[in-house]
Coordinates of C-alpha atoms in Angstrom, one line a residue:
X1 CA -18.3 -137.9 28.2
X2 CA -17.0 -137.9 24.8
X3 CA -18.0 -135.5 22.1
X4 CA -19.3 -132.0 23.1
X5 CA -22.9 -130.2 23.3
X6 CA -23.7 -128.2 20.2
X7 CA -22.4 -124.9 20.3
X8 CA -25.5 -122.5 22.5
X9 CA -26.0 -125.6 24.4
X10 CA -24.3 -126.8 27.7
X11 CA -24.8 -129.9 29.9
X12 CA -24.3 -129.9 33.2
X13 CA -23.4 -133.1 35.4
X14 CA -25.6 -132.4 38.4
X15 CA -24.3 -133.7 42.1
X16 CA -27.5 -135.6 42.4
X17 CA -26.9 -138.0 39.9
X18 CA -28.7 -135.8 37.0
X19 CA -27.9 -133.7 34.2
X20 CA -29.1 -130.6 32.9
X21 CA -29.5 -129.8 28.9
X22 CA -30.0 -126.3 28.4
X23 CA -29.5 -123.5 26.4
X24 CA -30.6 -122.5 22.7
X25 CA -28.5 -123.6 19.9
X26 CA -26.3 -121.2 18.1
X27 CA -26.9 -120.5 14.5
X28 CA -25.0 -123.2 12.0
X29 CA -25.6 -126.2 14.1
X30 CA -29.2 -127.8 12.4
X31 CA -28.4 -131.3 12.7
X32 CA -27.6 -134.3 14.8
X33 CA -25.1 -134.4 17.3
X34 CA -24.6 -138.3 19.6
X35 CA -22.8 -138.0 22.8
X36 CA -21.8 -140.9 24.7
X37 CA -22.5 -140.3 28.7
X38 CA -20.5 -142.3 30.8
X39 CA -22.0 -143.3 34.8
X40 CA -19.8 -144.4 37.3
X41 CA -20.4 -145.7 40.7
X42 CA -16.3 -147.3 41.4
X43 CA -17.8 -150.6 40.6
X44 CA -16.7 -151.9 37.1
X45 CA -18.5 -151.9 34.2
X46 CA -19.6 -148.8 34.0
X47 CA -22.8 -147.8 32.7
X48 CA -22.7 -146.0 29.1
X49 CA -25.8 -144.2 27.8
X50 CA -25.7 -142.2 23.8
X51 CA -27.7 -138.8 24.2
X52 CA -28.4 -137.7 20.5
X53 CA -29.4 -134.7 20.2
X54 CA -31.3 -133.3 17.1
X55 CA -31.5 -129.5 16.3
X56 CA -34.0 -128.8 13.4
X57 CA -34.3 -125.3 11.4
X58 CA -35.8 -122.5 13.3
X59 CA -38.7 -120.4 12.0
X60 CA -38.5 -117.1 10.5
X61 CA -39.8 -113.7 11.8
X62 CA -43.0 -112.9 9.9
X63 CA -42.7 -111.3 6.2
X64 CA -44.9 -109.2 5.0
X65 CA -45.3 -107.4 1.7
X66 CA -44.7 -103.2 2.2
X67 CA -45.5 -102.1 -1.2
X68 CA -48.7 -101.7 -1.2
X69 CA -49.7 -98.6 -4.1
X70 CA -49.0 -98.4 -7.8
X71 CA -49.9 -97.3 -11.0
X72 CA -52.0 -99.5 -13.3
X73 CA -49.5 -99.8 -16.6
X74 CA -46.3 -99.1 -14.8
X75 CA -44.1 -101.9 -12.9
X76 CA -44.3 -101.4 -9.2
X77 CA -41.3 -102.9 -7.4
X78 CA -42.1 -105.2 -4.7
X79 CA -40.6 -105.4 -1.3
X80 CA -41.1 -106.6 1.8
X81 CA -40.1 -106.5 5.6
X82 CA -39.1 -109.2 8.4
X83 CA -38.2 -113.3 7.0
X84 CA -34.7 -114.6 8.8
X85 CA -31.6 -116.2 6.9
X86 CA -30.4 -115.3 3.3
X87 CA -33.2 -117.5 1.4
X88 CA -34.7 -115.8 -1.7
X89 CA -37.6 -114.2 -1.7
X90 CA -40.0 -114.6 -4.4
X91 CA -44.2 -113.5 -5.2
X92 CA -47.2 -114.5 -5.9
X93 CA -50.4 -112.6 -7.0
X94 CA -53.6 -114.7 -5.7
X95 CA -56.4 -112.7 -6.8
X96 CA -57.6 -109.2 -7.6
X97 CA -59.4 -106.5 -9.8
X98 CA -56.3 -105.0 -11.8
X99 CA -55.4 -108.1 -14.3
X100 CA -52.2 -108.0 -12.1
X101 CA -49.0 -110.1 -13.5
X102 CA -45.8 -110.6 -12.1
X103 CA -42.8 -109.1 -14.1
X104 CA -39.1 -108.4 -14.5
X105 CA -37.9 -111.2 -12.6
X106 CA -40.7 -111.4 -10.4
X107 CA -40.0 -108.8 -8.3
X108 CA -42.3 -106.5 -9.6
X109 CA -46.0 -106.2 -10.0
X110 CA -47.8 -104.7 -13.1
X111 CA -51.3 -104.2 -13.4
X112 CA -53.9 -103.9 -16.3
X113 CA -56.2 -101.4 -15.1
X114 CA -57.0 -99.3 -11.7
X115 CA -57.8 -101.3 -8.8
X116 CA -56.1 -104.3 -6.1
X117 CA -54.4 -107.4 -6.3
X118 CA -53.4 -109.6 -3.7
X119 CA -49.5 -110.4 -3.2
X120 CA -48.1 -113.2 -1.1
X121 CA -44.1 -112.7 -0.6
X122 CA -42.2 -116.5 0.2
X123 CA -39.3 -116.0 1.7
X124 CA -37.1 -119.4 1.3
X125 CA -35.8 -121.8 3.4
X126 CA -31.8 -121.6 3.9
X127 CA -29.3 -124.3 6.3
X128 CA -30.5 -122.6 9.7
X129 CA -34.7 -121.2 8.6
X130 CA -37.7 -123.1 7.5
X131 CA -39.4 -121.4 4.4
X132 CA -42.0 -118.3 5.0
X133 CA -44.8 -116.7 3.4
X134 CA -46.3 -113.5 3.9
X135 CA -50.4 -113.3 4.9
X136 CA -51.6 -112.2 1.3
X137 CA -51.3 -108.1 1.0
X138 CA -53.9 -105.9 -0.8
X139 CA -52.0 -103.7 -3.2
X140 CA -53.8 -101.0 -4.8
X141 CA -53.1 -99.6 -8.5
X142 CA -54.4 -96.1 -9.5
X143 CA -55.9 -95.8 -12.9
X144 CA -52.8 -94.5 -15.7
X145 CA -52.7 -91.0 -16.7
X146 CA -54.6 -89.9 -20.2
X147 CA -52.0 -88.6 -23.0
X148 CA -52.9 -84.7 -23.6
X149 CA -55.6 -85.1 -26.9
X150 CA -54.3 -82.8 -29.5
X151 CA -56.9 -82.1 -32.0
X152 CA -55.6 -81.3 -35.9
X153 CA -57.6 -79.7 -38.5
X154 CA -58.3 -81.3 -41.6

């Protein structure tokens, strides 16, 4: 049986004349790996058989946006929790009541006025994850502290 199982994975030459695939592939080995499976029975030729086997990304654990309070005229940071793999996360405001725009570099949030926006987080795809986004995540913006009035005499 030339060539060798992907790393996680292990088949096993049963003594019933089967074979047993199983396991869950390691991290690193998305792709497509051909083995060549040999029967014999003593009788010449023997029989030859390619098992490719094709291991595609795996999903990510869920995002979801955790900054969820701000101040309307100040930048809020964004973060978020969970996604898999080193892709890059990046935003997205879907709708709302503050005049919410994304700033910086994208990473933070700044709104107009008191009141929500909706954020969706996307956590990218990298060589062993598919891409993932967040369920869109009310973030609520306080209404920005009045200046002290001085009053001056004429």
């Amino acid at each position: 049986m030339p060539g060798a199982a992907p790393n996680g994975l292990t088949l096993t030459i049963n003594s019933d004349g089967t074979a047993t695939l199983a396991g869950t592939p390691a991290l690193g080995t998305v792709g497509t790996t051909t083995l060549q499976l040999v029967a014999t029975n003593g009788v010449d030729p023997s029989a030859t058989q390619a098992l490719r086997i094709v291991i595609g990304k795996a999903e990510q654990a869920p995002v979801a946006v955790t900054s969820t309070a701000g101040t309307a005229l100040a930048a809020l940071t964004l973060t978020t929790s969970g996604g898999s793999g080193n892709g890059a996360t990046t935003y997205a405001v879907t709708a709302g009541t503050a005049g919410c725009v994304l700033s910086g570099d994208g990473s933070q949030v700044t709104a107009a006025k008191g009141g929500t926006c909706a954020v969706t987080a996307t956590k990218a795809s990298d060589a062993n994850y598919n891409a993932a986004s967040s369920q869109p995540t009310t973030v609520t913006f306080g209404k920005a502290s009045q200046a002290a009035l001085a009053i001056t005499p004429l």
